[in-house]
Each structure stands twice: as C-alpha cells, then as structure tokens.
CSV table of C-alpha atoms and ligand atoms in Angstrom, one decimal:
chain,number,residue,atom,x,y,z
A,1,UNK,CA,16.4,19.5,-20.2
A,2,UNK,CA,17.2,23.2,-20.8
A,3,UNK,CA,14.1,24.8,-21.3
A,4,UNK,CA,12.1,26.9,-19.3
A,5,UNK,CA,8.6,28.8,-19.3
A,6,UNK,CA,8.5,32.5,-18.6
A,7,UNK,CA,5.7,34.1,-18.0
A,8,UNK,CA,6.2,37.8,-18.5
A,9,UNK,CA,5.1,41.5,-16.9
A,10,UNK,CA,2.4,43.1,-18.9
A,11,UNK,CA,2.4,46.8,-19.4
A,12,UNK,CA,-1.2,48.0,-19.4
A,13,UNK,CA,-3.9,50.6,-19.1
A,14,UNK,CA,-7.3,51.4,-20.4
A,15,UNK,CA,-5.3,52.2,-24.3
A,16,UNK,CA,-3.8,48.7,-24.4
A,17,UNK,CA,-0.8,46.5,-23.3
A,18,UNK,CA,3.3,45.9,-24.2
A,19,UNK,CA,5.4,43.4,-23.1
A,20,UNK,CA,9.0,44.1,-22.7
A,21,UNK,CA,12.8,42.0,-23.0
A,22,UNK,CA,14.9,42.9,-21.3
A,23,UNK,CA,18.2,41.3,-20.7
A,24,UNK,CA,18.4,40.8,-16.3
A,25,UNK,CA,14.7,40.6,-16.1
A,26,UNK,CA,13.1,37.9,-18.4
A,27,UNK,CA,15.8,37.8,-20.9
A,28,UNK,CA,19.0,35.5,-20.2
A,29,UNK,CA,20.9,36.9,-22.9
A,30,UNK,CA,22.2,40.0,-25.1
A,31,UNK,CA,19.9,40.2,-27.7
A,32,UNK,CA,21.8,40.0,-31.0
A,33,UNK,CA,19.3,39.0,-33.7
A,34,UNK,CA,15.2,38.8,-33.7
A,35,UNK,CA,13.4,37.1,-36.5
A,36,UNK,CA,9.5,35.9,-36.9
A,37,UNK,CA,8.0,32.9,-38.3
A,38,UNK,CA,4.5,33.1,-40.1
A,39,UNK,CA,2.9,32.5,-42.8
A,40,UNK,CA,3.1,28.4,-41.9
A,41,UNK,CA,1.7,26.3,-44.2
A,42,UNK,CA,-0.8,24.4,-42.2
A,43,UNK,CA,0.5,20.4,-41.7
A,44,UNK,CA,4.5,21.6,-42.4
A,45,UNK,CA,7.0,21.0,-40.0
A,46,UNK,CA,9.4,24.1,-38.8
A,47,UNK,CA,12.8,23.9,-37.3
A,48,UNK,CA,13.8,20.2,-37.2
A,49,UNK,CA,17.3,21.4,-36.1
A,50,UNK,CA,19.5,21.8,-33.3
A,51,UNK,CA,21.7,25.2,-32.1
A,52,UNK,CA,25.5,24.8,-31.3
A,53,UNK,CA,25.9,28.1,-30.0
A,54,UNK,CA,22.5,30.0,-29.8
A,55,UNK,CA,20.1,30.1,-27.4
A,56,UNK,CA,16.1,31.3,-28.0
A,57,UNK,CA,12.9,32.9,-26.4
A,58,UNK,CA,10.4,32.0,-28.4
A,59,UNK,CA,6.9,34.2,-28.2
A,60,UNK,CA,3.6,33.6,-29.7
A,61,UNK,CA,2.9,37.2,-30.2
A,62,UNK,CA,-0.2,36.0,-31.9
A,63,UNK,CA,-2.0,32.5,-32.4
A,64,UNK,CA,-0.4,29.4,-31.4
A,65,UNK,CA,2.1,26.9,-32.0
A,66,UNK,CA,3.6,23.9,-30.7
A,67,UNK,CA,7.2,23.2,-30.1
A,68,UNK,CA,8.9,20.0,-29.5
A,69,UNK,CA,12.3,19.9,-27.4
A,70,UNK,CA,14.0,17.0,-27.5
A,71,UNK,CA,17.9,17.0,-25.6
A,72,UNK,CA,18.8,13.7,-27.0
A,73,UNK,CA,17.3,11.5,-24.3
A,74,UNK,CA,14.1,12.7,-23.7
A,75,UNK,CA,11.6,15.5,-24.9
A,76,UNK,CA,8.5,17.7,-24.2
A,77,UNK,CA,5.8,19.3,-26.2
A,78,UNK,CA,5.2,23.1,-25.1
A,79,UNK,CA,1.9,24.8,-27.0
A,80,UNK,CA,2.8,28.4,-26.6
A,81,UNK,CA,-0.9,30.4,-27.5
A,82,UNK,CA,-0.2,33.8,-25.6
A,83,UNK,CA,2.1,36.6,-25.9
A,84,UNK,CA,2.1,36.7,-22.0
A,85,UNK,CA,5.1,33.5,-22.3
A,86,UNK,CA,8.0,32.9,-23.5
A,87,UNK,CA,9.9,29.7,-24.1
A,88,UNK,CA,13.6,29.8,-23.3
A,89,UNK,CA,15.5,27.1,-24.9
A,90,UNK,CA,19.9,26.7,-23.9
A,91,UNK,CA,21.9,25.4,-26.7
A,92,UNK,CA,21.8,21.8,-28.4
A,93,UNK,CA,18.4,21.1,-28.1
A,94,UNK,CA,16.3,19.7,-31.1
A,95,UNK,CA,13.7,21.3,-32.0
A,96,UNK,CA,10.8,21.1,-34.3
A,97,UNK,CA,7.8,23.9,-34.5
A,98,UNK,CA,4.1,22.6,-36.0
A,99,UNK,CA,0.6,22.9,-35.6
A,100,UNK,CA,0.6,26.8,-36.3
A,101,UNK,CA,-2.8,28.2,-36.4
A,102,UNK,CA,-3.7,30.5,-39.1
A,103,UNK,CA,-2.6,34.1,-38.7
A,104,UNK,CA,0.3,32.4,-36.1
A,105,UNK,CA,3.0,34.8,-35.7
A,106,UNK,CA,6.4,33.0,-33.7
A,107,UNK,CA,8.6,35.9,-32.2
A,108,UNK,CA,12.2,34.6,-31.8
A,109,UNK,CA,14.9,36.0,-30.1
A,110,UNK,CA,18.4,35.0,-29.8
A,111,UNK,CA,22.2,35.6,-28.7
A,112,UNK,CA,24.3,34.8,-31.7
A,113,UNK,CA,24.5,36.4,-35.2
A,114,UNK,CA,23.4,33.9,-38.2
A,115,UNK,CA,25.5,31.2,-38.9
A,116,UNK,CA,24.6,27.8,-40.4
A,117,UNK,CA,28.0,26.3,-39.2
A,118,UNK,CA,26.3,25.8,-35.7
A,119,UNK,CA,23.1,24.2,-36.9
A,120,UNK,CA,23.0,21.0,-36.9
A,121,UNK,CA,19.8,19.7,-39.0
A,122,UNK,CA,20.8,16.0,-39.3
A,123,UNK,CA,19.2,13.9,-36.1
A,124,UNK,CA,21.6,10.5,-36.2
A,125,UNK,CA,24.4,13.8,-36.1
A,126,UNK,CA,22.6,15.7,-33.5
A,127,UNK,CA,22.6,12.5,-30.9
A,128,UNK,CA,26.2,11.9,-32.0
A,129,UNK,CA,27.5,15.3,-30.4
A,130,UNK,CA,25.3,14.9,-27.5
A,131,UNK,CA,26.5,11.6,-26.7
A,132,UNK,CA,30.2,12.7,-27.9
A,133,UNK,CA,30.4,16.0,-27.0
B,201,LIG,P1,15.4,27.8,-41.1
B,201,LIG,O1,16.4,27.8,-40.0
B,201,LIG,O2,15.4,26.6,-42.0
B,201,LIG,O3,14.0,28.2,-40.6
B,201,LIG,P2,13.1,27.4,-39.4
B,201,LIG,O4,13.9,27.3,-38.2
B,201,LIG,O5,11.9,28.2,-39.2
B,201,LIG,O6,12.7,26.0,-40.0
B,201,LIG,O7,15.7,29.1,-42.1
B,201,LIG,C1,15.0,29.3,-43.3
B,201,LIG,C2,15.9,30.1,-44.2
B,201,LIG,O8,16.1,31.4,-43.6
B,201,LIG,C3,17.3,29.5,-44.4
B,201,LIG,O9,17.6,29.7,-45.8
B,201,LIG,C4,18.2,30.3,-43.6
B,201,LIG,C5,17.5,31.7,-43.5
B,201,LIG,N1,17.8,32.4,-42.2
B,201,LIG,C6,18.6,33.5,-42.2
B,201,LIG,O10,19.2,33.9,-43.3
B,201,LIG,N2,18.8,34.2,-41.1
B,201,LIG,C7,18.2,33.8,-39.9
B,201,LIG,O11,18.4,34.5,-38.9
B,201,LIG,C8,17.4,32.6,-39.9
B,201,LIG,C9,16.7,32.1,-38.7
B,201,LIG,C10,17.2,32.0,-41.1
C-alpha cells in the first residue's frame, strides 16, 4: 500500500515553532497546488475518491482527522492529530476523510494542477482500474 507516515523537523525557540516542505527532505514531489479542508460538518464523510495522477501529504495543522486508505485489496485507518506528521499517499488510492474534530484544519499538498478527469469517485470503477490497469 502506498502510503507512508512522516514525521517532520520542527523549527523552534522560546517565540514558537514552523514546520517546513520541502521537496528532497520530507516532500516527494514539486509542489504544484495546496488547498485546506475545514469547516467539516461533524458525522460527513470527505473525499470518497481516488487520484489518477496526483499524489498528497496530508497535515493536520490543527485538530484531528481520520483518513481511510484503501488500494483496492486492502486498507488502513491513519488518525493524523499533530502538525508534527504528515501522510503521504502515491496515486490510485481511495480515500475517505471523517471524524474531523471541531476547529480541524486538513493541510493538503499535491503534484498536479486540478483536474476532475483524474478522479475517480465511483468505487465498483475505482477497483475496475486497479484490477485492469
Ligand atoms: P472535493 O474533491 O469533492 O473535496 P474533498 O476531497 O474534500 O471531498 O472538492 C470539492 C469541490 O472543490 C469540488 O467542486 C471541486 C472543487 N475543488 C477545486 O476546484 N480545486 C481543488 O483543488 C479541489 C481539491 C477541489
């Protein structure tokens, strides 16, 4: 399964603390967009899709969240509740984001620039390509 926990360098002194990405370091990729989840309705589902093309770090830069990976043949459930991790996730790999606590912000980064052509938010489709290429 193509995941992977990183747990990252913190930058601190006596004024506070920053965490850097850096692609070489903890970042597998060039960076080419960055967007953040909040704001989750408490009981709702995120994601429920699957990536063609991009791959993610996803940070809990504040509260917590659980994400489920699932490469068509078996899956794992990652709570990510510090900005200290990040979770790397390659390409076709379902995911779905839930049990965001209140105030949970979801940092995302990724390597490709938005395009729903590559997502692929059916299931029965998503275990089709993985099983057909
Ligand atoms: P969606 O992928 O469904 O969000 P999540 O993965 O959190 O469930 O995206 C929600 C909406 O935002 C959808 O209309 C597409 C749009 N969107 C963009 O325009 N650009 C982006 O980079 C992302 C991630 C989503």
């Amino acid at each position: 399964m193509d995941y992977k926990l990183i747990d990252t360098k913190v930058f601190g002194d006596e004024t506070g603390h920053l965490i850097s990405f850096e692609k070489g370091s903890n970042c597998p990729f060039d960076v080419k967009r960055t967007f953040y989840i909040f704001d989750t309705i408490p009981g709702k589902i995120r994601g429920q899709h699957a990536n063609r093309n991009s791959e993610f770090l996803l940070i809990a830069i504040s509260g917590s969240c659980k994400i489920k990976i699932d490469d068509g043949h078996t899956y794992k459930i990652v709570e990510l509740n510090t900005p200290h991790q990040a979770l790397y996730l390659g390409k076709m790999m379902w995911k779905d984001m839930y049990d965001f606590s209140y105030n949970a912000i979801l940092l995302v980064l990724t390597n490709t620039n938005y395009d729903e052509t590559e997502y692929i938010r059916d299931y029965k489709e998503f275990l089709n390509e993985v099983k057909n290429g």
